[in-house]
PDB file of C-alpha atoms and ligand atoms in Angstrom:
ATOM      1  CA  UNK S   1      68.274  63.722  87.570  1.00 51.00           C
ATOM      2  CA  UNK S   2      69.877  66.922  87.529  1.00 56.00           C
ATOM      3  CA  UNK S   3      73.149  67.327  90.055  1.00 60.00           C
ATOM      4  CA  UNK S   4      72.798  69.255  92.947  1.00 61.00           C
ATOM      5  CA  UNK S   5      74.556  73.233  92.340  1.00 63.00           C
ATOM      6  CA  UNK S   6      77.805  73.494  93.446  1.00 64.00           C
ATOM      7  CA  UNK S   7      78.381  75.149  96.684  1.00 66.00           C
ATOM      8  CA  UNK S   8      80.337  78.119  96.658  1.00 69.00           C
ATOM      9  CA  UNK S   9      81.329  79.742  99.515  1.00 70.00           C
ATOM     10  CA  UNK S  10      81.003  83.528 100.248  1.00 70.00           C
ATOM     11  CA  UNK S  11      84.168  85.888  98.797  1.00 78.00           C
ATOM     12  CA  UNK S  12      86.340  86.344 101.563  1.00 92.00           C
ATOM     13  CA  UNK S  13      86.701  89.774 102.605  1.00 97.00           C
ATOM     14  CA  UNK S  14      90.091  91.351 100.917  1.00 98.00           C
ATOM     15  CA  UNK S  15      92.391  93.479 103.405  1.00 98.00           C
ATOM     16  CA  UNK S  16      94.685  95.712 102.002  1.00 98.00           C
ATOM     17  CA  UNK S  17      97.224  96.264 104.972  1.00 98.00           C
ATOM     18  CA  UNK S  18      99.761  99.309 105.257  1.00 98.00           C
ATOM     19  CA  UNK S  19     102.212  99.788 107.461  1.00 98.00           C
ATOM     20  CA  UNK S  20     105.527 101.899 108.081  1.00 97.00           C
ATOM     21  CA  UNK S  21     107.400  99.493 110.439  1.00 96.00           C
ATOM     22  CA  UNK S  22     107.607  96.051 112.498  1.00 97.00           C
ATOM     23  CA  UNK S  23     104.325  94.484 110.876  1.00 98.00           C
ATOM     24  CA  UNK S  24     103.184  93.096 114.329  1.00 98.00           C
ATOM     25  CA  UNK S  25      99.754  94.211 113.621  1.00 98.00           C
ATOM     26  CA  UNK S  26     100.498  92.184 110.198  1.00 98.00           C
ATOM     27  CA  UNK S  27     101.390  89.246 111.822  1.00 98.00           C
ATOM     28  CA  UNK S  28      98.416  89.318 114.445  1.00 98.00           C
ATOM     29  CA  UNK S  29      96.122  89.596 111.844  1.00 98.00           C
ATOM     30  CA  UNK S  30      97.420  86.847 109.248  1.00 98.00           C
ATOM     31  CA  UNK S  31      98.135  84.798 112.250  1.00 98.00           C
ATOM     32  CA  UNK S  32      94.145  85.417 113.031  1.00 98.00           C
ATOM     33  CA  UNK S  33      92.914  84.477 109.808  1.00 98.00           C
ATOM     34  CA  UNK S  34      95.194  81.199 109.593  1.00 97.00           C
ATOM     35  CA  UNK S  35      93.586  80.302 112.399  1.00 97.00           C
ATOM     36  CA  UNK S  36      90.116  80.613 111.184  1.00 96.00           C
ATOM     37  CA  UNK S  37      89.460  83.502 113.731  1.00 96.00           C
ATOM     38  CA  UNK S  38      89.040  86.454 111.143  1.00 97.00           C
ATOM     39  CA  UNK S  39      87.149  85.208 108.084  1.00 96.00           C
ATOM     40  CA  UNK S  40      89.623  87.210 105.245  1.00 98.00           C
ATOM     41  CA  UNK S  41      92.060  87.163 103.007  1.00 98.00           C
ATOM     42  CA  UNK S  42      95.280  89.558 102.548  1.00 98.00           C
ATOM     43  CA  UNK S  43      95.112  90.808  99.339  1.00 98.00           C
ATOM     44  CA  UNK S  44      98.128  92.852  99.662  1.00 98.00           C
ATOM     45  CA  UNK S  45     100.573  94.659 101.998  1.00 98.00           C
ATOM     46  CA  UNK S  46     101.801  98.147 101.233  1.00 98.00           C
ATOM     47  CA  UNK S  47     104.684 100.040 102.967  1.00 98.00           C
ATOM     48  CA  UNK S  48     105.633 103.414 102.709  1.00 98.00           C
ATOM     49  CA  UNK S  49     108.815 102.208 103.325  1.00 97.00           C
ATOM     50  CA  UNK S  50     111.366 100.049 101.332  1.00 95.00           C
ATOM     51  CA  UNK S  51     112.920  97.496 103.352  1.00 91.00           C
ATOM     52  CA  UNK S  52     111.823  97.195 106.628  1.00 97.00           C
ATOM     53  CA  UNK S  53     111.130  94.433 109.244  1.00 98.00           C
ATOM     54  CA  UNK S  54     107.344  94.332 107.997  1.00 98.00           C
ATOM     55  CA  UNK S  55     107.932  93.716 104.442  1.00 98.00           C
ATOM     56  CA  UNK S  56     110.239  91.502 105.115  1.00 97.00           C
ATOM     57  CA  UNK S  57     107.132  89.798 107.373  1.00 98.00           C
ATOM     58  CA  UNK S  58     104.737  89.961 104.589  1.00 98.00           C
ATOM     59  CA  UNK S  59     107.042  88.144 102.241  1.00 97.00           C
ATOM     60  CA  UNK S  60     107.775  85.485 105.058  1.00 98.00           C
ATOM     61  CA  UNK S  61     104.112  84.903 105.772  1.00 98.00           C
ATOM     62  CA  UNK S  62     103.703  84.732 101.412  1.00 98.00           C
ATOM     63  CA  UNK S  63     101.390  88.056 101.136  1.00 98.00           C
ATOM     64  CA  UNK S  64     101.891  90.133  98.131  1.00 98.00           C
ATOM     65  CA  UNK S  65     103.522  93.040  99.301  1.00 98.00           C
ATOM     66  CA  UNK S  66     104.153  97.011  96.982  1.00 98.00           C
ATOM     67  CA  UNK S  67     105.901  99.338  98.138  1.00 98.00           C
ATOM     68  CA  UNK S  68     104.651 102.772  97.320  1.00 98.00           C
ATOM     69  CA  UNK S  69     105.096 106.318  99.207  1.00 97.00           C
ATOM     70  CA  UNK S  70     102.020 108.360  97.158  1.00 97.00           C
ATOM     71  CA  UNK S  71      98.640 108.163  97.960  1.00 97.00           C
ATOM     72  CA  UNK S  72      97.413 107.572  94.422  1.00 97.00           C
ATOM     73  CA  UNK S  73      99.699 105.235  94.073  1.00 98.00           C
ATOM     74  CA  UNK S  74      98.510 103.461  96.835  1.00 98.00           C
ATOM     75  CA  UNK S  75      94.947 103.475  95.935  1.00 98.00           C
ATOM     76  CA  UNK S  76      95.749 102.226  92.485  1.00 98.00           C
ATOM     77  CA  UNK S  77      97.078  99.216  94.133  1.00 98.00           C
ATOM     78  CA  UNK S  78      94.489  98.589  96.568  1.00 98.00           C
ATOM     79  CA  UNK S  79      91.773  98.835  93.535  1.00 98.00           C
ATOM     80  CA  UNK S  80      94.001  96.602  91.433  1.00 98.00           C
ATOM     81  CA  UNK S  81      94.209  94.351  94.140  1.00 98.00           C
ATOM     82  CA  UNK S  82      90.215  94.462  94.534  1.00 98.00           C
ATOM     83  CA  UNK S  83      90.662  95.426  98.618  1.00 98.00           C
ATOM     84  CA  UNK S  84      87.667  95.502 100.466  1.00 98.00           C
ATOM     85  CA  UNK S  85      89.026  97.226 103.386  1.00 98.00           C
ATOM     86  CA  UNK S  86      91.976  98.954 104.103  1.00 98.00           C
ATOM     87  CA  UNK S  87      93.636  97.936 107.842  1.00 98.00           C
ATOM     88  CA  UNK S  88      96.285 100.419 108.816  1.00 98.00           C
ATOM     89  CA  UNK S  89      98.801  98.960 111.063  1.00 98.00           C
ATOM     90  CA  UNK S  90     101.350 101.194 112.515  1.00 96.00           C
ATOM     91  CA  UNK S  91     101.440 103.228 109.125  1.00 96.00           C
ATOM     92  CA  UNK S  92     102.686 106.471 110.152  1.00 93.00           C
ATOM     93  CA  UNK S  93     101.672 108.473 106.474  1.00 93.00           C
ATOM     94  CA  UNK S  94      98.091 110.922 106.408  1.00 94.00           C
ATOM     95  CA  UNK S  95      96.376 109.337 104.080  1.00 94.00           C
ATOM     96  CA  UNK S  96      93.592 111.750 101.852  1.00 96.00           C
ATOM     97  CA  UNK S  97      91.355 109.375 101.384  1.00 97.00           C
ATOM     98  CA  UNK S  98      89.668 108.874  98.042  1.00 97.00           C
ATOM     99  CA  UNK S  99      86.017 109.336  97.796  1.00 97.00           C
ATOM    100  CA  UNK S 100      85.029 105.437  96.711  1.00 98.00           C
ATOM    101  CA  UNK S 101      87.473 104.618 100.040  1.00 98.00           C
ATOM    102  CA  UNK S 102      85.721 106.326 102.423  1.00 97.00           C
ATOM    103  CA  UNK S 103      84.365 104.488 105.585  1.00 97.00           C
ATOM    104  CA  UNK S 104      86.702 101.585 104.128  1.00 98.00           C
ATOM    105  CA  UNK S 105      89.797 102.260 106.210  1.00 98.00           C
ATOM    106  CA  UNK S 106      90.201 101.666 109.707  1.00 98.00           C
ATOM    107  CA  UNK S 107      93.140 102.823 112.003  1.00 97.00           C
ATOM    108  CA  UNK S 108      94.081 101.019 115.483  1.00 98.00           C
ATOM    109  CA  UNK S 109      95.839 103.730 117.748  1.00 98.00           C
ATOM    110  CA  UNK S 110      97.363 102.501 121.168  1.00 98.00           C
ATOM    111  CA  UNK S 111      95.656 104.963 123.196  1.00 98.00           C
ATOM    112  CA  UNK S 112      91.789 105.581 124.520  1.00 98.00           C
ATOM    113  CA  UNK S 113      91.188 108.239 121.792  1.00 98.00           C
ATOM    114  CA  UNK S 114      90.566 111.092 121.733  1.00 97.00           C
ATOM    115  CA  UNK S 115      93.211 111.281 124.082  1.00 98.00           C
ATOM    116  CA  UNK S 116      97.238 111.072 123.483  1.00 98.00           C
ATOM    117  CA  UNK S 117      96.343 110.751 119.546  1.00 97.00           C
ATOM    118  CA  UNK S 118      97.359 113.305 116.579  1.00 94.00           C
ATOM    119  CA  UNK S 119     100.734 114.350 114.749  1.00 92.00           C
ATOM    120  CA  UNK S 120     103.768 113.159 116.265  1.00 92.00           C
ATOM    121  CA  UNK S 121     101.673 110.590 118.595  1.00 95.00           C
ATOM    122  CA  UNK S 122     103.007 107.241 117.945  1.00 94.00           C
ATOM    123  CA  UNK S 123     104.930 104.221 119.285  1.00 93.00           C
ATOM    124  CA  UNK S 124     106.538 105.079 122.676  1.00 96.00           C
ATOM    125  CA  UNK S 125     105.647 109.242 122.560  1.00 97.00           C
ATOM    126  CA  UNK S 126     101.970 107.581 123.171  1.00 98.00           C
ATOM    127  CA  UNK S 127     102.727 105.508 126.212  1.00 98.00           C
ATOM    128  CA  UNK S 128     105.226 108.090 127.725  1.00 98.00           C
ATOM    129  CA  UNK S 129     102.576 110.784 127.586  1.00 98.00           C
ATOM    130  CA  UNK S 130     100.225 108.578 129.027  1.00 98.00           C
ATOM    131  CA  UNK S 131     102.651 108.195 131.940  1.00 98.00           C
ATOM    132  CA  UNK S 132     103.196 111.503 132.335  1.00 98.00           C
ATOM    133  CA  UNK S 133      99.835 112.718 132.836  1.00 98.00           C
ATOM    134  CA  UNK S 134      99.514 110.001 135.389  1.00 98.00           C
ATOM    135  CA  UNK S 135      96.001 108.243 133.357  1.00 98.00           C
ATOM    136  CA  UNK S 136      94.924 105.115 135.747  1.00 98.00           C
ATOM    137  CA  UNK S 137      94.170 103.594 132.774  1.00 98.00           C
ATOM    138  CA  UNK S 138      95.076 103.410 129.077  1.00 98.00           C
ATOM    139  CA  UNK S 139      94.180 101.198 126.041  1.00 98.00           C
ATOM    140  CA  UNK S 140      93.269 101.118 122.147  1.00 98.00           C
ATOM    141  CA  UNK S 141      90.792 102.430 119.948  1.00 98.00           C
ATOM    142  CA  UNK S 142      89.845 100.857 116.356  1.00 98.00           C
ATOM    143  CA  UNK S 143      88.492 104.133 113.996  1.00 98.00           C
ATOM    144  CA  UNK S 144      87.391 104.772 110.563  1.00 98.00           C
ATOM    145  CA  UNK S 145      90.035 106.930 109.234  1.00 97.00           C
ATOM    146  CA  UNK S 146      89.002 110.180 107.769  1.00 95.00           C
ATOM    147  CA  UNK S 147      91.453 113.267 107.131  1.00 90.00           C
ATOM    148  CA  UNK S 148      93.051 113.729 110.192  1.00 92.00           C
ATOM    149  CA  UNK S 149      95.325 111.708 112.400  1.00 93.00           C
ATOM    150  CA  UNK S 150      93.660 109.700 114.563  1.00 93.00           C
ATOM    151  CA  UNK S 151      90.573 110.797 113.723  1.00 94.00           C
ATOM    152  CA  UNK S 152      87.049 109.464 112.496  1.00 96.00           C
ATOM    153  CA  UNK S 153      84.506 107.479 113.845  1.00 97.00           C
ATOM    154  CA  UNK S 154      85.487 104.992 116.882  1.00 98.00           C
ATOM    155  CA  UNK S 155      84.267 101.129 116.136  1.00 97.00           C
ATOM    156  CA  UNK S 156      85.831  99.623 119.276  1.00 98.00           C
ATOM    157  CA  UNK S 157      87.949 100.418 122.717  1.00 98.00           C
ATOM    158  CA  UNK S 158      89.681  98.363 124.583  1.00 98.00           C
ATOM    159  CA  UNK S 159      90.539  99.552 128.301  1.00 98.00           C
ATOM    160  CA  UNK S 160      94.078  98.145 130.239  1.00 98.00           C
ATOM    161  CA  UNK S 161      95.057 100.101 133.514  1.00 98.00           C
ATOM    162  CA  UNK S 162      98.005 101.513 134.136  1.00 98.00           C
ATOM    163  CA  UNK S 163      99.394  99.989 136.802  1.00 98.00           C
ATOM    164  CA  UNK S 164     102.169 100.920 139.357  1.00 96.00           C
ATOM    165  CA  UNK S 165     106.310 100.638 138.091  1.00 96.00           C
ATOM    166  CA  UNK S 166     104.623 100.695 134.430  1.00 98.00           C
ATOM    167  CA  UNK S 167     107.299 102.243 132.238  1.00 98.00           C
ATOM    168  CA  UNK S 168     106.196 102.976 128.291  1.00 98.00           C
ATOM    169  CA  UNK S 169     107.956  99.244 127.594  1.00 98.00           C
ATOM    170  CA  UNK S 170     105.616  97.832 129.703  1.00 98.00           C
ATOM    171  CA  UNK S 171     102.734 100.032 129.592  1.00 98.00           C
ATOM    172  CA  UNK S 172     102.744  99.264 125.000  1.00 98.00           C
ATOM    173  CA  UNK S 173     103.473  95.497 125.798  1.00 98.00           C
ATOM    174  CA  UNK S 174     100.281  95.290 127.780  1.00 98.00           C
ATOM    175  CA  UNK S 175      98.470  98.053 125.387  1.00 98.00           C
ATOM    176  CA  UNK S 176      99.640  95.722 122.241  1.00 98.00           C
ATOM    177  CA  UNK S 177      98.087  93.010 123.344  1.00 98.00           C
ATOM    178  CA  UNK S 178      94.200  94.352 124.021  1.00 98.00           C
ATOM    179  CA  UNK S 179      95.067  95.745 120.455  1.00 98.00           C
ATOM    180  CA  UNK S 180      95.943  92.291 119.454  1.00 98.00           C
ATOM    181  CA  UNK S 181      92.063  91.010 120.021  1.00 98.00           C
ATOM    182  CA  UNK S 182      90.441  94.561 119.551  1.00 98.00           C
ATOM    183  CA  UNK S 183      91.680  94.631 115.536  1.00 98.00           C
ATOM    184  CA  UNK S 184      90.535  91.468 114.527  1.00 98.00           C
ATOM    185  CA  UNK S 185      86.878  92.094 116.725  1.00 98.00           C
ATOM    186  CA  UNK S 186      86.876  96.145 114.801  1.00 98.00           C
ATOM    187  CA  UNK S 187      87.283  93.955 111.821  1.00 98.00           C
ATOM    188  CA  UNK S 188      83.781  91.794 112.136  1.00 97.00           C
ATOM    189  CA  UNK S 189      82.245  94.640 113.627  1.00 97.00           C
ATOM    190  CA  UNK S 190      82.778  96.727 110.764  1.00 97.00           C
ATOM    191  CA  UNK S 191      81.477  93.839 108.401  1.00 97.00           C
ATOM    192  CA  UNK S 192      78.514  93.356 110.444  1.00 94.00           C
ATOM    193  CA  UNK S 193      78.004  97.320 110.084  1.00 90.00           C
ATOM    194  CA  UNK S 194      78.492  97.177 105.852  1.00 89.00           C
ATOM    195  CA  UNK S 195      76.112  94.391 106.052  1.00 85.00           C
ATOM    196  CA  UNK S 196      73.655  96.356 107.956  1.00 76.00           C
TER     197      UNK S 196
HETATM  198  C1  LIG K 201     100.534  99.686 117.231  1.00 87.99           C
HETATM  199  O1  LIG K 201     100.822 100.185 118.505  1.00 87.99           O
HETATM  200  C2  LIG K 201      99.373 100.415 116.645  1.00 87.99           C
HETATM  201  O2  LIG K 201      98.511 100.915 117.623  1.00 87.99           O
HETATM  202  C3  LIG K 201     100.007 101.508 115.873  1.00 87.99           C
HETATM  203  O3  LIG K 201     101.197 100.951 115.378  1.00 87.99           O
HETATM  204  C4  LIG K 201     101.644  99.951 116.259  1.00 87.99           C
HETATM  205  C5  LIG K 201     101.943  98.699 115.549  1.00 87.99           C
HETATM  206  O4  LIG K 201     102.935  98.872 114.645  1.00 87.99           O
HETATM  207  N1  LIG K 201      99.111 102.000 114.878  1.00 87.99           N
HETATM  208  P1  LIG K 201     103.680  97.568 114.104  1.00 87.99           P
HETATM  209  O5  LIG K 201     102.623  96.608 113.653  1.00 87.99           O
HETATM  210  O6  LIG K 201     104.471  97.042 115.260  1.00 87.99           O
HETATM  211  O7  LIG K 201     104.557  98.075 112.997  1.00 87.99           O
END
């Protein structure tokens, strides 16, 4: 009698994560997947950056980690590294984005875009502008990253209101964590949307 096949499970989906800073987005998302929430793997974390507090992260949390500034580059690694989709989280580079990448990297941006999004709009400038303009409400969007910052098509919003004696500390806290469920959810949506 002949033994049953082995079972194999599916090939995880590979994230290749890039970031510029703190590597909170990072941690959410490897924090996610040990879980069993987010059904990947981190094939490798790239910063544009030597030396700071995300690297530093990725090492901690035992994901390979490069450190490159050029775009090639970068996409060498990520092919080397067989990455199925690119995450970038709070990577402040424009990335051109090679033809067999495209529709394969996704952006989270703490703001309901296309509002308060573009050059220069990051971190705190974000949350302050949103302030100033006196929005009743703010959030995050997940996009597919084309040429432009903070540009492409949106996969998922997430709405949190802006609420009275906000300043931008509080106003990002409360931002950072819709964005801290709205990655991970972009993430399956955008397999369920490859798997058509
Ligand atoms: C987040 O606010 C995200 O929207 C933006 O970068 C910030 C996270 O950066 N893209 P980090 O993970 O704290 O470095």
């Amino acid at each position: 009698m002949s033994s049953p096949p082995p079972t194999e499970s599916p090939p995880r989906l590979r994230l290749g994560i890039l970031l510029s800073g703190t590597g909170r987005t990072l941690v959410n998302l490897s924090d996610r997947i040990a879980a069993g929430s987010l059904a990947a793997e981190i094939a490798l974390v790239i910063s544009d950056r030597p030396d700071v507090v995300g690297l530093h992260r990725a090492h901690a949390l035992g994901h390979p980690t490069a450190v490159t500034r050029e775009a090639s580059a970068t996409f060498d690694l990520l092919r080397e590294h067989r990455v199925d989709l690119v995450c970038l989280a709070g990577y402040l580079r424009l990335l051109p984005i090679p033809e067999d990448f495209a529709g394969r990297v996704l952006n989270i941006h703490p703001s309901l875009l296309p509002k308060f999004g573009g050059r220069g709009m990051y971190g705190h400038h974000v949350h302050e502008a949103v302030l100033a303009a006196h929005e009743r409400e703010s959030g995050c969007t997940v996009h597919l990253c084309d040429d432009q910052y903070d540009h492409g098509t949106v996969l998922l919003q997430r709405r949190v209101p802006v609420l009275p004696g906000d300043d931008a500390d509080k106003l990002a806290a409360r931002v950072f964590a819709a964005e801290c469920e709205a990655y991970p959810a972009a993430i399956a949506a955008w397999v369920s949307r490859v798997a058509g």
